[in-house]
XYZ file of C-alpha atoms in Angstrom:
179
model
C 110.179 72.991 122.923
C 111.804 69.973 121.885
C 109.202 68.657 119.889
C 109.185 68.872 116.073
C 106.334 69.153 113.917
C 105.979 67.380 110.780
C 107.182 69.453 107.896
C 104.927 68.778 104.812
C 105.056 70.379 101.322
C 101.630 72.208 100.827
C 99.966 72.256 97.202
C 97.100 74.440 96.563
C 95.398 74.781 92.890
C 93.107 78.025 92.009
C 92.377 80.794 89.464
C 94.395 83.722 88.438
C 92.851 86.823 86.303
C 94.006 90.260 85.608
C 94.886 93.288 83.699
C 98.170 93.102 81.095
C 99.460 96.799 80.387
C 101.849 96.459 77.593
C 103.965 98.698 76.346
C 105.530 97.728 72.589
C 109.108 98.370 71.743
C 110.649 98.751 67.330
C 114.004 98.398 67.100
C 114.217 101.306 64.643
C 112.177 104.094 65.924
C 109.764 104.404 62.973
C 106.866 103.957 65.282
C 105.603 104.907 68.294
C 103.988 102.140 70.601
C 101.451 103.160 73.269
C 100.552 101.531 76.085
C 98.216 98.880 75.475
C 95.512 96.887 77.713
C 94.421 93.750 77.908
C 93.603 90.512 80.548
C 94.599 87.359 81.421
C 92.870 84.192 82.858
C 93.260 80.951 84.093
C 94.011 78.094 86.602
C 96.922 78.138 88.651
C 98.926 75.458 91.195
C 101.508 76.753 93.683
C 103.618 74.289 95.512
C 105.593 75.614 98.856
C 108.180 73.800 100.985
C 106.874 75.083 104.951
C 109.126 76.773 107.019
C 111.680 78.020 104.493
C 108.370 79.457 102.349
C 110.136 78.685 98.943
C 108.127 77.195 96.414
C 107.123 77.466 92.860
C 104.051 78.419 90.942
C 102.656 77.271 87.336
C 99.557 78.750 85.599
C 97.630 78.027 82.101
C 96.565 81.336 81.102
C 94.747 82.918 78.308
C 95.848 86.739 77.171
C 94.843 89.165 75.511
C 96.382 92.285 74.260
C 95.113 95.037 72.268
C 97.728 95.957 69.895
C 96.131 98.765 67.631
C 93.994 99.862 65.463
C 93.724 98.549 61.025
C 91.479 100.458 59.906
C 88.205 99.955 61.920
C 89.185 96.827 63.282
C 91.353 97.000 66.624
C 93.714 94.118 66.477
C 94.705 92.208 69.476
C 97.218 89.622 70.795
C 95.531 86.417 71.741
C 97.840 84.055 73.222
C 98.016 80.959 75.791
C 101.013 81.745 78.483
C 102.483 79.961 81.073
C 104.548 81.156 83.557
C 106.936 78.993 85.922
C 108.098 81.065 88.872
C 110.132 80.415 91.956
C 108.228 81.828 94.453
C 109.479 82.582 98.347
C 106.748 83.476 101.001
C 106.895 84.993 104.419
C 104.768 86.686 106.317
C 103.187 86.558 109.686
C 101.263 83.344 110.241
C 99.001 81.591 107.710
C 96.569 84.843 107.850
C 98.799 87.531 106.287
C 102.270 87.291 104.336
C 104.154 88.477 101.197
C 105.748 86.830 98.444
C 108.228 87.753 95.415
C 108.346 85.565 92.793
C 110.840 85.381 89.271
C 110.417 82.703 86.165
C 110.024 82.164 82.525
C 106.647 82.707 80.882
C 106.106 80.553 77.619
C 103.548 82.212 75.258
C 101.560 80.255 72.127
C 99.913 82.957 69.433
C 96.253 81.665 69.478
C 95.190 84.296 67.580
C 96.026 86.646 64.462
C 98.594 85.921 62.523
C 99.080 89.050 61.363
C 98.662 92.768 62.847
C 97.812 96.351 62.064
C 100.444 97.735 59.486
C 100.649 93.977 58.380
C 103.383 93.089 60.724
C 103.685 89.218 61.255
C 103.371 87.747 65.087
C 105.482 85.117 65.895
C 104.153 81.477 66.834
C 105.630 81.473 70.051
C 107.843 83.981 72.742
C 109.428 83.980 76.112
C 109.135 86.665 78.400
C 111.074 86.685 81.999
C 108.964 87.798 85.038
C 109.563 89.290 88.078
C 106.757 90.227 91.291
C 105.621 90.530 94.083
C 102.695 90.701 96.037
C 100.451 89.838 99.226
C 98.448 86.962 100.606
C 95.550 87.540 102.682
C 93.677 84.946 104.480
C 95.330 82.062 103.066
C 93.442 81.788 99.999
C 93.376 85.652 98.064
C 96.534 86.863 96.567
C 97.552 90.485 95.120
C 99.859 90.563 92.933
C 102.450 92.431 90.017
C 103.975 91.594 87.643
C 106.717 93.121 84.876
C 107.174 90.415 82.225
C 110.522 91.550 80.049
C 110.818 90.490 76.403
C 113.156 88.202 75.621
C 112.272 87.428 72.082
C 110.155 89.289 69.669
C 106.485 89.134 69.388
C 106.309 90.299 65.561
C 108.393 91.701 62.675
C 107.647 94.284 59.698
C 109.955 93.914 56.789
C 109.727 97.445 55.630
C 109.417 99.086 51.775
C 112.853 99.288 51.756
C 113.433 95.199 52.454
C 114.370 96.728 56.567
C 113.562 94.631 59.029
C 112.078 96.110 62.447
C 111.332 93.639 65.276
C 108.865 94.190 68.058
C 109.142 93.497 71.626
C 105.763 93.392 74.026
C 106.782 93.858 77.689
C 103.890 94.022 80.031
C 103.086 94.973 83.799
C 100.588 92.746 84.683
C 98.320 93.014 87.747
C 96.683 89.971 88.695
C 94.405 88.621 91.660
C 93.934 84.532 92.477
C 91.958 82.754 94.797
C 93.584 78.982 96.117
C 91.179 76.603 97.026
């Protein structure tokens, strides 16, 4: 009992995918935004101090959104995210535990510049995420997310010369595998 066991941070890399479910939000209620679908992919590193289980975890993800529909073409939201969460893990032993996780997610337009109704989509935006989720067998985790809009994704300057701004915030349910 009065041994101690070496305590040694543990770094894993893998792959994350899922499904994005965003809702969009005007700031004048000319429009109505449905929810939207779309999915994410991409590697992943998670770093966790042992015993205390908290620990942080990156990923390099592409999205996509659908956004609507111009005409016959249905426009969509490409972009290159990365989130940064602090992570904290329990569970019981290395076979089953659960995690919650909060962070910033940093997202790059890759993609259209402009969408349906010929609103403009911003460079770059920051969400805020919070989760949680389940690991199984040390390597599979279950996960979801709700990613909160802290800037806008687009803006349509209106007939009128009214601005409206758009927000995207988006559940996202995702599944990873660490090698």
């Amino acid at each position: 009992l009065m041994m101690a066991a070496p305590a040694q941070a543990q770094l894993h890399f893998g792959v994350k995918g899922g499904l994005n479910i965003s809702k969009l939000s005007f700031s004048k209620d000319a429009f109505k935004g449905d929810n939207k679908t779309g999915f994410f992919v991409g590697p992943m590193a998670e770093f966790t101090l042992p015993i205390i289980g908290i620990g942080a975890d990156v990923a390099a993800l592409y999205s996509q959104t659908d956004l609507g529909v111009d005409g016959e073409k249905t426009m969509k939201l490409k972009t290159f995210a990365v989130p940064v969460n602090l992570k904290w893990s329990f569970g019981l032993g290395s076979m089953f535990g659960a995690y919650i996780a909060a962070g910033p997610q940093f997202g790059f337009n890759i993609g259209n510049k402009k969408g349906f109704m010929d609103y403009e989509l911003k460079k770059n935006n920051t969400t805020f995420n919070v989760g949680a989720g389940v690991k199984l067998i040390r390597h599979i985790q279950i996960g979801v997310n709700y990613n909160f809009a802290l800037s806008h994704t687009a803006t349509i300057e209106t007939t009128n010369e009214e601005v409206i701004k758009i927000k995207n915030n988006t559940w996202q349910v995702s599944l990873a595998y660490l090698f």
